[in-house]
PDB file of C-alpha atoms in Angstrom:
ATOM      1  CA  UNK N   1      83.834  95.958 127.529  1.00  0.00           C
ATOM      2  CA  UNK N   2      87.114  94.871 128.170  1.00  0.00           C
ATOM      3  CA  UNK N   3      88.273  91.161 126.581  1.00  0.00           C
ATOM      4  CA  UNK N   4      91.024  89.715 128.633  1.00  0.00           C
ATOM      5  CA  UNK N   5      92.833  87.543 125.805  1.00  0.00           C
ATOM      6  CA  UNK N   6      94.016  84.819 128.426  1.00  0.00           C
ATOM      7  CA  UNK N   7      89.858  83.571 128.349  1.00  0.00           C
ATOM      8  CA  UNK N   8      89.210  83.866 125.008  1.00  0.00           C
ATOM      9  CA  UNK N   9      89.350  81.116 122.448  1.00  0.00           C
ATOM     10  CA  UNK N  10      91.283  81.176 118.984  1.00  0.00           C
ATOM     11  CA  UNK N  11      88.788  82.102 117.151  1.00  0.00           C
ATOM     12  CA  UNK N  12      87.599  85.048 119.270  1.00  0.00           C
ATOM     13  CA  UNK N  13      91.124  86.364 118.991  1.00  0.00           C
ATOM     14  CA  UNK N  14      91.342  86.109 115.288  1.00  0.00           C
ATOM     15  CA  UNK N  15      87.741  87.449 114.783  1.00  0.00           C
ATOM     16  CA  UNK N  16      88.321  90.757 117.164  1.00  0.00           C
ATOM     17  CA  UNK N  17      91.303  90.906 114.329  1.00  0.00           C
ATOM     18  CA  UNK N  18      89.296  90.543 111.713  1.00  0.00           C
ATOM     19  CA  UNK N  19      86.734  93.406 112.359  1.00  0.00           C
ATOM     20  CA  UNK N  20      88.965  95.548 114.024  1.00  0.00           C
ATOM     21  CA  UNK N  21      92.596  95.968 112.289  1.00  0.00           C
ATOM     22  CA  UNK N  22      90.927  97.695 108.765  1.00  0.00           C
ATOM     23  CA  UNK N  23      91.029  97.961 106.199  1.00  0.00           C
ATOM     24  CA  UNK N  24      93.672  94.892 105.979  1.00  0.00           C
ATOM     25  CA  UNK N  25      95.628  94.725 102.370  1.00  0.00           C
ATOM     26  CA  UNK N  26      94.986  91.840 100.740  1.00  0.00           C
ATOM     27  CA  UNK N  27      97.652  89.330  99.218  1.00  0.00           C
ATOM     28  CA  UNK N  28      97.498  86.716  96.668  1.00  0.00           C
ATOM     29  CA  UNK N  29     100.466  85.042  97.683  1.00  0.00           C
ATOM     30  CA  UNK N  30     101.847  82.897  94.788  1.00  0.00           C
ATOM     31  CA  UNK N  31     104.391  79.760  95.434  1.00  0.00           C
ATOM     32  CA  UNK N  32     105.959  76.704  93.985  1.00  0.00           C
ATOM     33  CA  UNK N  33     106.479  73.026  95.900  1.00  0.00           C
ATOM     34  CA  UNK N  34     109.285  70.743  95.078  1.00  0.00           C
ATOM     35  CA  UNK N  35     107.508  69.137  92.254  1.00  0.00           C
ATOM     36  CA  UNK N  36     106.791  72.635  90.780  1.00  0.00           C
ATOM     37  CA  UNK N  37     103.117  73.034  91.294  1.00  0.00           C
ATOM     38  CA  UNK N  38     102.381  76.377  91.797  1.00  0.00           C
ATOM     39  CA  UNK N  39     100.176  77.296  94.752  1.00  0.00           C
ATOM     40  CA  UNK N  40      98.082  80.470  95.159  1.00  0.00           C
ATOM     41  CA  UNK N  41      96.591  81.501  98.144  1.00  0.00           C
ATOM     42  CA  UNK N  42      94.788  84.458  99.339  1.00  0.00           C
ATOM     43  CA  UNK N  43      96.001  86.357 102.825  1.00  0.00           C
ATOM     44  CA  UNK N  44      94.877  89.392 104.758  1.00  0.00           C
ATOM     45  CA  UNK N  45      97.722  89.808 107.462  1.00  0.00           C
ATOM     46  CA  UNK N  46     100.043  91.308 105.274  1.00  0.00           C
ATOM     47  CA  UNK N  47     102.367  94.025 107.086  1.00  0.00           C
ATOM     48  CA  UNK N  48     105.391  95.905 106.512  1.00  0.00           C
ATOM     49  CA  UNK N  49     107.617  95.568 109.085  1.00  0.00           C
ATOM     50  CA  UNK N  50     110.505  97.820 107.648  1.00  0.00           C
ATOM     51  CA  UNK N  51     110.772 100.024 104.466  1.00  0.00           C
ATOM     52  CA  UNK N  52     114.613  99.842 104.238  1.00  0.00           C
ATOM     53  CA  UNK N  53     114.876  97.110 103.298  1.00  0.00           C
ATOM     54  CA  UNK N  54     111.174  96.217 102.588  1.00  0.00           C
ATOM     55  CA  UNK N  55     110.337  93.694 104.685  1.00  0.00           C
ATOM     56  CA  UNK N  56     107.296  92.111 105.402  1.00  0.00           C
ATOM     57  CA  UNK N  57     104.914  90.243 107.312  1.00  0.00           C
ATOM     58  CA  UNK N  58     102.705  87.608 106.622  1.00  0.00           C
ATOM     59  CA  UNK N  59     100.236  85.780 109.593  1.00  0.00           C
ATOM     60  CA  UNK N  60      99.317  82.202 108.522  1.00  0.00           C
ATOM     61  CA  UNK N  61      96.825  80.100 110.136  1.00  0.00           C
ATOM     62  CA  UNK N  62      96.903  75.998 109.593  1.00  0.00           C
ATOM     63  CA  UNK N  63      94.668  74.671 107.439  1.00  0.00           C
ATOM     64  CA  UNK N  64      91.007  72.914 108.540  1.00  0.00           C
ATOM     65  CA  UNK N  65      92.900  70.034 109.425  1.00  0.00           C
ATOM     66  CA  UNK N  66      95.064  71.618 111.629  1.00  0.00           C
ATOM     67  CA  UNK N  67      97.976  70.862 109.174  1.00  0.00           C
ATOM     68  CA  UNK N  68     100.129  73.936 107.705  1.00  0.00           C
ATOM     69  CA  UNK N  69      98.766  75.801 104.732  1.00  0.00           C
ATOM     70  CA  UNK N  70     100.758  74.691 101.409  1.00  0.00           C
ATOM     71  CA  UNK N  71     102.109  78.854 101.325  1.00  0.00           C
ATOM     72  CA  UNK N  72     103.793  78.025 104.873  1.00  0.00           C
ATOM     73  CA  UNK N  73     105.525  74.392 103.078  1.00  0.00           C
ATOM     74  CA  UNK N  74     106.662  76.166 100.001  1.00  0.00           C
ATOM     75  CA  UNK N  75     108.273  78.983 101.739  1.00  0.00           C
ATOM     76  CA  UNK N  76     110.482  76.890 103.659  1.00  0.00           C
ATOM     77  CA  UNK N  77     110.754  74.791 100.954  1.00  0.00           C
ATOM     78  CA  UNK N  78     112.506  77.421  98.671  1.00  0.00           C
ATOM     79  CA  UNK N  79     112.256  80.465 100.744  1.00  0.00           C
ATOM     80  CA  UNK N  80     110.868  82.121  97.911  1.00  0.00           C
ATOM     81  CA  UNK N  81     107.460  83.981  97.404  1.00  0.00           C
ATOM     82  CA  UNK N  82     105.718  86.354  95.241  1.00  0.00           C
ATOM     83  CA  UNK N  83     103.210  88.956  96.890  1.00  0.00           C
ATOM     84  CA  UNK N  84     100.286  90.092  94.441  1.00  0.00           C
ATOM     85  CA  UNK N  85      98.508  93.441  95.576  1.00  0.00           C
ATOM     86  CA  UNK N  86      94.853  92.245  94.128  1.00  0.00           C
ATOM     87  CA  UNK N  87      92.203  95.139  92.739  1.00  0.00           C
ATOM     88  CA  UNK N  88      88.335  94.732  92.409  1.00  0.00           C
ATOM     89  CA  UNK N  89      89.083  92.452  89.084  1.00  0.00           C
ATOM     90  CA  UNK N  90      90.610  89.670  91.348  1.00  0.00           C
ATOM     91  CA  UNK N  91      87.270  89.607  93.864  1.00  0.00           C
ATOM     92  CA  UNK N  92      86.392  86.065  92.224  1.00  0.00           C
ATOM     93  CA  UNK N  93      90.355  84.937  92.186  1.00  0.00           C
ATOM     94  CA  UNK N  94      90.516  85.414  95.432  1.00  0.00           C
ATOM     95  CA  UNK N  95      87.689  83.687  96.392  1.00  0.00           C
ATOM     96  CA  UNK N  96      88.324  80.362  94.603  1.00  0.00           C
ATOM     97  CA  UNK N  97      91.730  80.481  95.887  1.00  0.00           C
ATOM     98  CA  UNK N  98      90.429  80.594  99.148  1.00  0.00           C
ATOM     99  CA  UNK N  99      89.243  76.747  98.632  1.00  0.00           C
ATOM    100  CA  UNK N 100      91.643  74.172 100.147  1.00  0.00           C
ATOM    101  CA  UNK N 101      93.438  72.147  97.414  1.00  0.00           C
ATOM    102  CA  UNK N 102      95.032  69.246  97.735  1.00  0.00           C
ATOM    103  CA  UNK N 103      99.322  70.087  97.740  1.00  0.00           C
ATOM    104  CA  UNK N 104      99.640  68.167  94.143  1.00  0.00           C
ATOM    105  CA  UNK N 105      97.279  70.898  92.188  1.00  0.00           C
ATOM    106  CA  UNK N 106      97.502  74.005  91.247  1.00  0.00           C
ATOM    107  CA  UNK N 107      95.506  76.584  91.922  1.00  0.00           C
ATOM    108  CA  UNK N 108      96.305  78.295  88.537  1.00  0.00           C
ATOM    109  CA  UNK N 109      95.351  75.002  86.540  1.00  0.00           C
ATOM    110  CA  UNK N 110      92.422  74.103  88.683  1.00  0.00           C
ATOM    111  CA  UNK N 111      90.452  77.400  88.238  1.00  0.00           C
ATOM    112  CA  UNK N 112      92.493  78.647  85.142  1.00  0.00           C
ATOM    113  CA  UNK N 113      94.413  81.554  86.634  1.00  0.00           C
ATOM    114  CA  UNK N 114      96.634  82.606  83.829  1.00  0.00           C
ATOM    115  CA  UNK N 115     100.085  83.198  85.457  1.00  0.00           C
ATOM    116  CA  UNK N 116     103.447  84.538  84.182  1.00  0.00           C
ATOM    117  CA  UNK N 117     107.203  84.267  84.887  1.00  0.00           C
ATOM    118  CA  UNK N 118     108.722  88.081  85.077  1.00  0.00           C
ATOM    119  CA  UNK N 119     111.393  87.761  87.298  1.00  0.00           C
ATOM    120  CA  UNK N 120     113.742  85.119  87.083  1.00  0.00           C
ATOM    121  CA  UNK N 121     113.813  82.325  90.412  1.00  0.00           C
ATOM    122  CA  UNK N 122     110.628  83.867  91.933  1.00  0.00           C
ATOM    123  CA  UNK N 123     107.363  82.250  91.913  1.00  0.00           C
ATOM    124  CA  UNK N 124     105.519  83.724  88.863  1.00  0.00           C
ATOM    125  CA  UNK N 125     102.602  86.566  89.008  1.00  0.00           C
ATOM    126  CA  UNK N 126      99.381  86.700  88.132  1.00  0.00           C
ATOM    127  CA  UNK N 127      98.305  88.040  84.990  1.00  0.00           C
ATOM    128  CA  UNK N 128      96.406  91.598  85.134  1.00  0.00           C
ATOM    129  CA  UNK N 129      97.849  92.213  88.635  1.00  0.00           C
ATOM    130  CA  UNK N 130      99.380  95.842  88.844  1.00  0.00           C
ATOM    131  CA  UNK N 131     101.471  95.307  91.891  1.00  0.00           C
ATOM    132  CA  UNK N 132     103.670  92.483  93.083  1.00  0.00           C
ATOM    133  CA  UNK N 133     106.828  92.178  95.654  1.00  0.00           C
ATOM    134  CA  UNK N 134     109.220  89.490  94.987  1.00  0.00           C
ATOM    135  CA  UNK N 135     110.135  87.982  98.150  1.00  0.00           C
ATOM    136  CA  UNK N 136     113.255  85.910  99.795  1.00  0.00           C
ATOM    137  CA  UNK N 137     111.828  83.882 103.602  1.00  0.00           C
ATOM    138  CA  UNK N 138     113.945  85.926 106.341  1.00  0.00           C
ATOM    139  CA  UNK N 139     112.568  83.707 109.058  1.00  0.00           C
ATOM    140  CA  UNK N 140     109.769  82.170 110.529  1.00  0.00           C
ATOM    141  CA  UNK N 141     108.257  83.122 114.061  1.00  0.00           C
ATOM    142  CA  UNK N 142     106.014  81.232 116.061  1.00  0.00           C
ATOM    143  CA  UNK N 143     104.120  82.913 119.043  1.00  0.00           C
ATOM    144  CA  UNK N 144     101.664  80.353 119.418  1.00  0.00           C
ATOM    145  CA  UNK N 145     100.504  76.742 118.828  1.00  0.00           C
ATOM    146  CA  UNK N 146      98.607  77.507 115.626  1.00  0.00           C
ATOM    147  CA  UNK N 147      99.776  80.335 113.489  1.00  0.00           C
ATOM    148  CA  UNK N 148     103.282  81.045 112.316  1.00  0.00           C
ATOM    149  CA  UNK N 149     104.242  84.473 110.954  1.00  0.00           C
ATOM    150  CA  UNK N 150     107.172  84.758 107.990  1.00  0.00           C
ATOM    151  CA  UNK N 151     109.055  87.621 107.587  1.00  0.00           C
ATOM    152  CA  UNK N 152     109.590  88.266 103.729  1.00  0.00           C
ATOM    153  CA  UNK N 153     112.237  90.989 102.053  1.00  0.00           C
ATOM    154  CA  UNK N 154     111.383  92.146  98.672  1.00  0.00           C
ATOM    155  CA  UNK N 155     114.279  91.781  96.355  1.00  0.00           C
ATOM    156  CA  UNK N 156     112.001  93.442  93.714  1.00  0.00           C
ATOM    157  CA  UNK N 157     108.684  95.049  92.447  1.00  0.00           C
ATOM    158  CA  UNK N 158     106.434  94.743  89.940  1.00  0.00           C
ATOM    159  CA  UNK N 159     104.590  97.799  88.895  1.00  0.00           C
ATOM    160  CA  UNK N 160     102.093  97.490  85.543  1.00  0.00           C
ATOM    161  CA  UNK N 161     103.690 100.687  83.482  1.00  0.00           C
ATOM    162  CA  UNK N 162      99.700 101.488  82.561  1.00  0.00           C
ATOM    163  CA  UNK N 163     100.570 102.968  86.364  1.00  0.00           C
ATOM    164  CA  UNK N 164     103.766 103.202  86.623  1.00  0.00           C
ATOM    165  CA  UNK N 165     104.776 107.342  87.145  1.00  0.00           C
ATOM    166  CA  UNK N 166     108.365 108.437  87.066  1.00  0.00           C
ATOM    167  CA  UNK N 167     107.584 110.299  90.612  1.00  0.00           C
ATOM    168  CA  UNK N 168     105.861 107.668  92.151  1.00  0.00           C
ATOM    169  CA  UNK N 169     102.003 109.727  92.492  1.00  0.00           C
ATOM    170  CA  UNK N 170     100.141 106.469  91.654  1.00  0.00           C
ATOM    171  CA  UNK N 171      97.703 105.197  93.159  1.00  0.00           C
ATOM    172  CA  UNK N 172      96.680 101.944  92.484  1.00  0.00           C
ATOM    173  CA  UNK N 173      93.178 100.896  93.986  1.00  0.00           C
ATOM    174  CA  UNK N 174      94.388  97.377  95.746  1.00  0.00           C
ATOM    175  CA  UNK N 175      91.632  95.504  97.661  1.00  0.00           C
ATOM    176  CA  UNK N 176      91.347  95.760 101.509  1.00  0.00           C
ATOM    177  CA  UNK N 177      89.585  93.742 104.054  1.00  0.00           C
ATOM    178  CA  UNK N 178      87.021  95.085 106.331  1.00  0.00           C
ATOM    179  CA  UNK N 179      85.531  92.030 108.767  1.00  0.00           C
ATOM    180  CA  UNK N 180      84.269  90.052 105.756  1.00  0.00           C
ATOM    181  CA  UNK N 181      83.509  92.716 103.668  1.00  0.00           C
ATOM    182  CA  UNK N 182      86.488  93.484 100.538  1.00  0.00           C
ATOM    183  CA  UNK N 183      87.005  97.697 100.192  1.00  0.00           C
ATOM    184  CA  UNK N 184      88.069  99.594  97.561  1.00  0.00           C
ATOM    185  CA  UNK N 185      88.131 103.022  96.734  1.00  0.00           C
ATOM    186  CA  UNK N 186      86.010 103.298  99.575  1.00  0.00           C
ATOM    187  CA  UNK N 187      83.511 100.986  98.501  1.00  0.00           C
ATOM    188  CA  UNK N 188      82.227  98.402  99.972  1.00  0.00           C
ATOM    189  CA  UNK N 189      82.193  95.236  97.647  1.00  0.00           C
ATOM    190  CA  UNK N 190      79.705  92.438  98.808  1.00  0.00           C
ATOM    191  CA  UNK N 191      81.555  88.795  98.385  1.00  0.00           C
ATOM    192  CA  UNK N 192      79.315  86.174  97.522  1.00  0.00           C
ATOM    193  CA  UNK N 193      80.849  84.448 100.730  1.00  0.00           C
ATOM    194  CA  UNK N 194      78.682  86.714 102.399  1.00  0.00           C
ATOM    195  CA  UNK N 195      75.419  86.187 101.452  1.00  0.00           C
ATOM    196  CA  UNK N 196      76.044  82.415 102.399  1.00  0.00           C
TER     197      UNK N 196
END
């Protein structure tokens, strides 16, 4: 069967994405408004666009409303963001941060993420992650109506020392997406999303 993309709707598009383009890594992406509430979202079009330097990408789509996500505000706001790498422990993280807040609350406070500051002007991580990329906004493109895509460099990196090896063998198990399915280690994990 051959899809020609000029017939098919938005959500056709992003759904061929979805269950095609796997395992996806997953991001918690963590950032701060003007006011300093601290935002965490969850993202699965995450992709490195260039190792040196590391730059990535990262795919958002508007909110229900059609209004841009609070992640998309903040970054232009202070071009700043903090990429968490999430393992299996973060399965019910990421699915609370999923929910659409209101811009004024916090993620963190609202479902008591605990959070904390390593690395100074950067949106904090989250506690009991093992990877995160500090990131400065390169720019912003826009292919479409809907989504816009931001191109992050990573000024820095995070790496839990219970990991950490001097030649760089680790391997630490980060979540993936598959369709609606999370992966790890390859295992399937069922999300309680999906037995909705």
């Amino acid at each position: 069967m051959i899809l020609d993309f000029a017939s098919q709707s938005t959500l056709v598009k992003y759904r061929l994405l979805n269950n095609t383009l796997t395992p996806r890594p997953i991001t918690l992406a963590v950032s701060v408004n003007a006011n300093g509430v601290i935002n965490i979202a969850p993202f699965s079009f995450l992709g490195v666009v260039s190792s040196n330097p590391i730059v990535f990408s990262l795919c958002l789509s508007p909110k229900s409303d059609g209004m841009p996500k609070d992640t998309f505000q903040n970054a232009i706001s202070t071009k700043k963001l903090t990429l968490n790498l999430p393992n299996q422990d973060f399965v019910e993280c990421i699915q609370k941060t999923s929910q659409e807040l209101e811009s004024n609350l916090s993620e963190a406070s609202v479902f008591h993420i605990p959070i904390e500051a390593l690395y100074p002007s950067y949106p904090p991580i989250l506690k009991g992650i093992d990877t995160a990329y500090f990131c400065d906004l390169l720019e912003v493109l826009e292919f479409g109506t809907y989504d816009k895509t931001l191109l992050l460099q990573a000024k820095a990196c995070y790496i839990d020392d219970e990991i950490y090896t001097q030649d760089l063998s680790f391997t630490p198990w980060h979540l993936g997406r598959v369709g609606k399915f999370f992966v790890c280690k390859n295992q399937v994990i069922e999300s309680s999303h999906n037995k909705k």
